[in-house]
PDB file of C-alpha atoms in Angstrom:
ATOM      1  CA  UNK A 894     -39.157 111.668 110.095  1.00 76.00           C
ATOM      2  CA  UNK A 895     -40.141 109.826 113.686  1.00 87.00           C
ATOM      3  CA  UNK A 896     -39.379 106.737 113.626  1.00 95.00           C
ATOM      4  CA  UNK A 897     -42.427 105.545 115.362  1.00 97.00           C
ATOM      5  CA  UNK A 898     -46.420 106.515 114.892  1.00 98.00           C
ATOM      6  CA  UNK A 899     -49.638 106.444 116.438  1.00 98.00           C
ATOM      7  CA  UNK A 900     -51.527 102.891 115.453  1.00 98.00           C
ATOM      8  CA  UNK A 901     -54.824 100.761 116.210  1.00 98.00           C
ATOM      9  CA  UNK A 902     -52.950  97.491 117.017  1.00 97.00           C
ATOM     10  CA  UNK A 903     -55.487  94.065 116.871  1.00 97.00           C
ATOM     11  CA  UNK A 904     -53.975  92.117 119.802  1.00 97.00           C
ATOM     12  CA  UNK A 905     -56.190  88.993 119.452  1.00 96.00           C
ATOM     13  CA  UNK A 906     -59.315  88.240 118.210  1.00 95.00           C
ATOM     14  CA  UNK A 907     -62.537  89.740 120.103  1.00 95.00           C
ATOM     15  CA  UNK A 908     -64.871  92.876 119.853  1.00 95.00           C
ATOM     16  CA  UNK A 909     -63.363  96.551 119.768  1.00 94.00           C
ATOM     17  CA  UNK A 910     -62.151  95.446 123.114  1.00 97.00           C
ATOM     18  CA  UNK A 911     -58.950  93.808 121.174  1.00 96.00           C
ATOM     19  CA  UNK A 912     -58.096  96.706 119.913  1.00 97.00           C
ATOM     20  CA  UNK A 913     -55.328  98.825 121.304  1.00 98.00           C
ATOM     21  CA  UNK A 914     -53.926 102.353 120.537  1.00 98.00           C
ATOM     22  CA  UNK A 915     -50.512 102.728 120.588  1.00 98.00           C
ATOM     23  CA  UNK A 916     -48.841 106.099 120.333  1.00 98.00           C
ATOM     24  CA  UNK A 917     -45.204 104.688 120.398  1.00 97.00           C
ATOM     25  CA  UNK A 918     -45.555 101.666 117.791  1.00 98.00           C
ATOM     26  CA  UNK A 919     -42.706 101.606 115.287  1.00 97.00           C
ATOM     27  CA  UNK A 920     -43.031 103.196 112.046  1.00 98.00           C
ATOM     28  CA  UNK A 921     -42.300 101.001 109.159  1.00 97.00           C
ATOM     29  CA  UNK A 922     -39.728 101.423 106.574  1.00 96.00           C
ATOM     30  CA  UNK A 923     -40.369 101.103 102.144  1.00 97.00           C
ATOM     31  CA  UNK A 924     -38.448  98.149 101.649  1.00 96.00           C
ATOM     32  CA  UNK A 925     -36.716  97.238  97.723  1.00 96.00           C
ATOM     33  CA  UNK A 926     -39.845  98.417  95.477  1.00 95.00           C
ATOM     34  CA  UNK A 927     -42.095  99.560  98.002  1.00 96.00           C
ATOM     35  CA  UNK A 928     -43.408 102.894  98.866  1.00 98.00           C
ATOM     36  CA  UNK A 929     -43.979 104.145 102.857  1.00 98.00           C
ATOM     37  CA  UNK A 930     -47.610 105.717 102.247  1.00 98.00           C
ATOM     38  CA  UNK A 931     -48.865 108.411 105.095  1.00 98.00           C
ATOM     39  CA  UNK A 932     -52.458 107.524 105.306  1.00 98.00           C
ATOM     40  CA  UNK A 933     -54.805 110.291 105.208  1.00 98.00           C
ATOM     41  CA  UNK A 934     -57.916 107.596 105.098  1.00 97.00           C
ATOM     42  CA  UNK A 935     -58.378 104.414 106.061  1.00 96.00           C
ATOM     43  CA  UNK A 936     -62.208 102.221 105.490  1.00 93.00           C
ATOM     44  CA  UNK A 937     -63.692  99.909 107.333  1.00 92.00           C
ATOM     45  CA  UNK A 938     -64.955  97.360 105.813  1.00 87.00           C
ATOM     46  CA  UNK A 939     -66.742  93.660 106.905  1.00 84.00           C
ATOM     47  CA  UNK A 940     -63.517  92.036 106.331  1.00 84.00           C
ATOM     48  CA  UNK A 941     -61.659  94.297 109.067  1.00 90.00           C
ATOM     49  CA  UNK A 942     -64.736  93.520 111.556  1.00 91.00           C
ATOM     50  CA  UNK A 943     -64.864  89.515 110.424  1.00 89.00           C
ATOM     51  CA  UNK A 944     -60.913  89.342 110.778  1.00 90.00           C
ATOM     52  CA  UNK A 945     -61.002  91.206 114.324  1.00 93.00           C
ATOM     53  CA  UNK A 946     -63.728  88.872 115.611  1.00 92.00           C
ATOM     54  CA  UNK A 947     -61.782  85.406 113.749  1.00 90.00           C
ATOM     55  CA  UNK A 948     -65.004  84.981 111.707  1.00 87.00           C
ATOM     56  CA  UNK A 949     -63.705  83.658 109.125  1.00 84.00           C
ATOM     57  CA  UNK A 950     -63.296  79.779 109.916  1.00 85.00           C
ATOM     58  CA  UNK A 951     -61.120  76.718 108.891  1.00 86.00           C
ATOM     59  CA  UNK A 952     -62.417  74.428 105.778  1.00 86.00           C
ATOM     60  CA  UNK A 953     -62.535  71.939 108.719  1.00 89.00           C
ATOM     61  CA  UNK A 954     -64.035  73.740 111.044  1.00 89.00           C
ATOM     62  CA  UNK A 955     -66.072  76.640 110.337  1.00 88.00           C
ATOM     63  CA  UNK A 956     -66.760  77.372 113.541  1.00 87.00           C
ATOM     64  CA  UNK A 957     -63.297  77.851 114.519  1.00 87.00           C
ATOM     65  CA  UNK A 958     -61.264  81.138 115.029  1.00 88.00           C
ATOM     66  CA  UNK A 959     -59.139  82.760 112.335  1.00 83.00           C
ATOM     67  CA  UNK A 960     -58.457  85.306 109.811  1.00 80.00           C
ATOM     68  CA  UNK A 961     -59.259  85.229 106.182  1.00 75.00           C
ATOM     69  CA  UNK A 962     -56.408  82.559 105.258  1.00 77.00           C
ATOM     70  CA  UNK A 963     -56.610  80.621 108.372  1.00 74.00           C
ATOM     71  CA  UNK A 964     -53.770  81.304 111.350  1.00 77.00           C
ATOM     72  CA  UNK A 965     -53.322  85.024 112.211  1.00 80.00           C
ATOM     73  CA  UNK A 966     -50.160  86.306 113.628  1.00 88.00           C
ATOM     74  CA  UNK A 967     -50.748  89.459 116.158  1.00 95.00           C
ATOM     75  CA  UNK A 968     -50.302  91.847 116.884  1.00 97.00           C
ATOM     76  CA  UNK A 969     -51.471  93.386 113.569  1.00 96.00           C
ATOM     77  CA  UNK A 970     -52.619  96.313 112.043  1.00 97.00           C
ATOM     78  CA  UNK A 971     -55.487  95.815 110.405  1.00 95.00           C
ATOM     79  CA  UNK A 972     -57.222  98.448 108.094  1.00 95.00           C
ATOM     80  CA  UNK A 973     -57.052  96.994 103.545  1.00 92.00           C
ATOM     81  CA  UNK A 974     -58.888 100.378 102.323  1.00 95.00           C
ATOM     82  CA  UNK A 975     -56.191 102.980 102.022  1.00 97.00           C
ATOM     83  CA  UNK A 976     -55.905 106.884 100.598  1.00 97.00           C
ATOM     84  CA  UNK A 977     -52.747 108.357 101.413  1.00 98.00           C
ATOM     85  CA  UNK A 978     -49.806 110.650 100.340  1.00 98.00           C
ATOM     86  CA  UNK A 979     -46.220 108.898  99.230  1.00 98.00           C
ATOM     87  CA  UNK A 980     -43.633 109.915 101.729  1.00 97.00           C
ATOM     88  CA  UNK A 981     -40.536 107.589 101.426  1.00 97.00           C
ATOM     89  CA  UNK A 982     -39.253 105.309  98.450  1.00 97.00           C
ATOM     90  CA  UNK A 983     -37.620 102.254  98.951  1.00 96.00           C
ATOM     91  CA  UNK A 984     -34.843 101.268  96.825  1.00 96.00           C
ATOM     92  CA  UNK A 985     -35.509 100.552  93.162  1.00 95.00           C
ATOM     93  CA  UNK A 986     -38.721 103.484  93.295  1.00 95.00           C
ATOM     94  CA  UNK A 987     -38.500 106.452  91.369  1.00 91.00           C
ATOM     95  CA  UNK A 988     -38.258 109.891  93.740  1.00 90.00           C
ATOM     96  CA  UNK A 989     -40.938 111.308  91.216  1.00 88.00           C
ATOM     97  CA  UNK A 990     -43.909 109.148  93.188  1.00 88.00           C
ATOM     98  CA  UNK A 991     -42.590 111.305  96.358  1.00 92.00           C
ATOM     99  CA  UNK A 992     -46.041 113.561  97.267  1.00 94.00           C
ATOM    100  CA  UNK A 993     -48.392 111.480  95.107  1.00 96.00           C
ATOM    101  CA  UNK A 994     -51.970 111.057  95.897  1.00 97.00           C
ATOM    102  CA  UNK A 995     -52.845 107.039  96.456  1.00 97.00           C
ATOM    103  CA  UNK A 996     -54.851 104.756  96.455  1.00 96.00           C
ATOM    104  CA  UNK A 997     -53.527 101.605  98.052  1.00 97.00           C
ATOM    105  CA  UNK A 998     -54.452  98.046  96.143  1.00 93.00           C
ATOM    106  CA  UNK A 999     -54.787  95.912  99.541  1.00 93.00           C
ATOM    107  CA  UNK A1000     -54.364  92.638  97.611  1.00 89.00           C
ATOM    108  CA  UNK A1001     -51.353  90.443  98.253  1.00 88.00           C
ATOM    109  CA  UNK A1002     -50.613  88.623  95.241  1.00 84.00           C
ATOM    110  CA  UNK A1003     -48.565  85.088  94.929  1.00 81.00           C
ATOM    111  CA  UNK A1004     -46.926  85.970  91.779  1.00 81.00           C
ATOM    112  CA  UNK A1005     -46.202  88.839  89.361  1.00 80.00           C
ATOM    113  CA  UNK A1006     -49.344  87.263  86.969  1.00 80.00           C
ATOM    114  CA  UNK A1007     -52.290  89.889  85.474  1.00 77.00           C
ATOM    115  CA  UNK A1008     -54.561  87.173  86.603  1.00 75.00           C
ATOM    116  CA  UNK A1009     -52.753  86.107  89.789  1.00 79.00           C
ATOM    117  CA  UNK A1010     -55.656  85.427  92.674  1.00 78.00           C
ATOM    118  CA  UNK A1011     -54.674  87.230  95.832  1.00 81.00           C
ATOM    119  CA  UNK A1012     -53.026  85.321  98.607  1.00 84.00           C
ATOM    120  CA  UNK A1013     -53.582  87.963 101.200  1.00 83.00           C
ATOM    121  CA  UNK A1014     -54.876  91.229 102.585  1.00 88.00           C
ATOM    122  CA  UNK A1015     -53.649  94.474 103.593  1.00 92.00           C
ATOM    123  CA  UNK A1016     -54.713  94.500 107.182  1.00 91.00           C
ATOM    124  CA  UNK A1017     -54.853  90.619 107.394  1.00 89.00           C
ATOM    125  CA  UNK A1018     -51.946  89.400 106.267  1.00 89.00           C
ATOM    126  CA  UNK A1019     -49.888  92.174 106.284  1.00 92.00           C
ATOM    127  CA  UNK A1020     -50.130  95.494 108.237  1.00 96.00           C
ATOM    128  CA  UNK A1021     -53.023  97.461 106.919  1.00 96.00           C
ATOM    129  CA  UNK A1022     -54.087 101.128 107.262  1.00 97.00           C
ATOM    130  CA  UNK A1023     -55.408 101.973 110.673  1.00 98.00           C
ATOM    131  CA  UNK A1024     -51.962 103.530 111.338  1.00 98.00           C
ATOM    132  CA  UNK A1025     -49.900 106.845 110.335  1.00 98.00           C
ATOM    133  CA  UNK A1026     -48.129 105.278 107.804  1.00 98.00           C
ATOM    134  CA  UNK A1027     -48.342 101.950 105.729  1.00 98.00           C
ATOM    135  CA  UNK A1028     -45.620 100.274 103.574  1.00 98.00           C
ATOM    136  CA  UNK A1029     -46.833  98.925 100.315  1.00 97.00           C
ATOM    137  CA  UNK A1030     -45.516  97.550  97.083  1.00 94.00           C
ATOM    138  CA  UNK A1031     -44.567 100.411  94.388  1.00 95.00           C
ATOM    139  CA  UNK A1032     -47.162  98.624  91.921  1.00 92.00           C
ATOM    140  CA  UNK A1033     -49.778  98.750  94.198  1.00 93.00           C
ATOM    141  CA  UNK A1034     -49.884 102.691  94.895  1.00 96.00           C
ATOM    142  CA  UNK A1035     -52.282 103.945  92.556  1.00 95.00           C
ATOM    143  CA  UNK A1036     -52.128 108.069  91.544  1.00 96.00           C
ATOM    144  CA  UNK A1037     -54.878 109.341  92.364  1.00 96.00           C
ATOM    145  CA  UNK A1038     -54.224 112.786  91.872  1.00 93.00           C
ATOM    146  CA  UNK A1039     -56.342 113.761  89.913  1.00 94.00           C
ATOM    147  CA  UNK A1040     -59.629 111.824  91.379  1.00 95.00           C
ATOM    148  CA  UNK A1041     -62.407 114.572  92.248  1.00 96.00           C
ATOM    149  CA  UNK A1042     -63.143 112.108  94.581  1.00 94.00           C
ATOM    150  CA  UNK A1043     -62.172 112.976  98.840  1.00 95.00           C
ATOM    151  CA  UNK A1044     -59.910 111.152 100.060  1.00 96.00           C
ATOM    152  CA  UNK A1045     -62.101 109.626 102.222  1.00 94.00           C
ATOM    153  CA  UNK A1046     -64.263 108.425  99.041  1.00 93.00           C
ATOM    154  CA  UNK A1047     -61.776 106.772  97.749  1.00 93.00           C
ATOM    155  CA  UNK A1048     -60.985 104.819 100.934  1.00 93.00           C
ATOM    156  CA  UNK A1049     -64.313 102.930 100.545  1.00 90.00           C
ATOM    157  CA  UNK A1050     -63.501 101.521  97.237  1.00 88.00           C
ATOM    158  CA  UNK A1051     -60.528  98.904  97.310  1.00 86.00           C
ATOM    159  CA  UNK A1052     -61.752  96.010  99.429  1.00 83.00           C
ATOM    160  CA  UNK A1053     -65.270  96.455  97.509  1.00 80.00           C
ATOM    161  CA  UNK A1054     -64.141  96.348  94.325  1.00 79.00           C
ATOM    162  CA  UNK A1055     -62.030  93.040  95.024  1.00 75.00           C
ATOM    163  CA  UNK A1056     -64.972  91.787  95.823  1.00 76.00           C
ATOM    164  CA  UNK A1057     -67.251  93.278  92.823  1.00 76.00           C
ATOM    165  CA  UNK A1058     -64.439  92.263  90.642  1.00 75.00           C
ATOM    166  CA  UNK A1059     -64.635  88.333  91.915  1.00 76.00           C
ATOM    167  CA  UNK A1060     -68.175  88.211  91.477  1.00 78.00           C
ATOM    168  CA  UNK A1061     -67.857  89.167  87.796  1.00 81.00           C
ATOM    169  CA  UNK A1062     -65.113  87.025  86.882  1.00 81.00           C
ATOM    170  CA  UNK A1063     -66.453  83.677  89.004  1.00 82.00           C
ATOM    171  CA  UNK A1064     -69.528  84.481  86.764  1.00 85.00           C
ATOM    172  CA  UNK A1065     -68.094  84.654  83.671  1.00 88.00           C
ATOM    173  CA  UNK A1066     -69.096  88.534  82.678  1.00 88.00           C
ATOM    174  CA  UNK A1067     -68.178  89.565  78.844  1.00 88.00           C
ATOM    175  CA  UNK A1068     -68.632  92.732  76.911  1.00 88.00           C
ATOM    176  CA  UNK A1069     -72.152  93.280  75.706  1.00 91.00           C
ATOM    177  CA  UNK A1070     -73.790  91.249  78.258  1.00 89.00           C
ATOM    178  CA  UNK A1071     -76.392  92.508  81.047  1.00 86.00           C
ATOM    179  CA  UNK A1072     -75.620  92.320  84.693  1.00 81.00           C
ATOM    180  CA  UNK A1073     -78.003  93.042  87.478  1.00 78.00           C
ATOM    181  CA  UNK A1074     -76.622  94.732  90.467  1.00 71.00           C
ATOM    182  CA  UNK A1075     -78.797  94.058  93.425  1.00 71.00           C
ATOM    183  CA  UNK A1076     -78.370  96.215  96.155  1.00 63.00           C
ATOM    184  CA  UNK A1077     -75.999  98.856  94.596  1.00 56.00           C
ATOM    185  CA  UNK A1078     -76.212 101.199  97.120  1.00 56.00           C
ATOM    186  CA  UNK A1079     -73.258  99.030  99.109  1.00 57.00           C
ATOM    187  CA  UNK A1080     -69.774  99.391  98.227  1.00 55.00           C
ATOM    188  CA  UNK A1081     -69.716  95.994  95.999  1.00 54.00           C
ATOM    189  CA  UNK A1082     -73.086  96.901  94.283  1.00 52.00           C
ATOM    190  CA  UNK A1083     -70.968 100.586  93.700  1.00 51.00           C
ATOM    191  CA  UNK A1084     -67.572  98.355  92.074  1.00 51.00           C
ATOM    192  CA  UNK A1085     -69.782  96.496  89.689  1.00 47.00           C
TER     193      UNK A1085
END
């Protein structure tokens, strides 16, 4: 395998115009537990165009420049909502994930907790998806083999369903109660 890839590198915060394509930009490598996924579709979603322009503010200053948790380190690849095909296993990763089907969870999680709150994104924090090939944590590789869904489908649905996901559990959603999904036609109306 090359040991470098084609990517869409951010380079600092600004309009498509920060954007830069490199064809020599070095491939990364599955460290312990991880998997190195070959992306076959990558989203965009409001939080990629947000984090390119530094929308997303300081509690002290709204106004202010910066990704989603505040300081941004670039260059960076951004790109959370990820389909792609296992390639590589790091060390502690079964070979039998090798040639799965994925769907990449883009949350970054602060501990090992069900109900841990994510910490980070794919493509914010950490390299993302608009790339050849993304390294990701074993447990958040999802099969997808079976989906009937196209890849690209399924690309659409990680960041969103965060999101959809939030909104239920900020308000509080049990079994057997009614929830009205305003428009659903979005990707966060389609995750609730």
């Amino acid at each position: 395998m090359n040991n470098v890839m084609t990517a869409a590198v951010l380079t600092r915060f600004g309009g498509t115009e920060a954007l830069e394509l490199h064809h020599d930009w070095l491939r990364p490598r599955p460290q312990d537990h991880q998997v190195l996924v070959k992306v076959t579709a990558a989203a965009v979603n409001n939080t990629d165009i947000w984090t390119r322009q530094g929308a997303h503010g300081l509690p002290e200053d709204p106004t202010a420049q910066a990704g989603w948790l505040g300081s941004f380190d670039f260059p960076r690849i951004q790109g959370g909502d990820i389909t792609g095909i296992v390639v590589e296993v790091g060390h502690g990763v079964t070979e039998e994930l090798s040639s799965r089907r994925v769907l990449v969870d883009p949350a970054i999680y602060g501990c090992e907790s069900e109900n841990a709150s994510p910490v980070g994104y794919l493509g914010s924090e950490a390299d993302g998806g608009f790339a050849q090939y993304v390294a990701v944590d074993v447990t958040h590789a999802h099969d997808v083999l079976d989906s009937p869904l196209s890849d690209e489908q399924l690309a659409c649905l990680p960041v969103a369903f965060g999101t959809a996901i939030g909104i239920l559990e900020r308000a509080n959603v049990r079994g057997g109660e009614t929830v009205l999904v305003t428009g659903a036609s979005g990707g966060v109306g389609r995750g609730c």
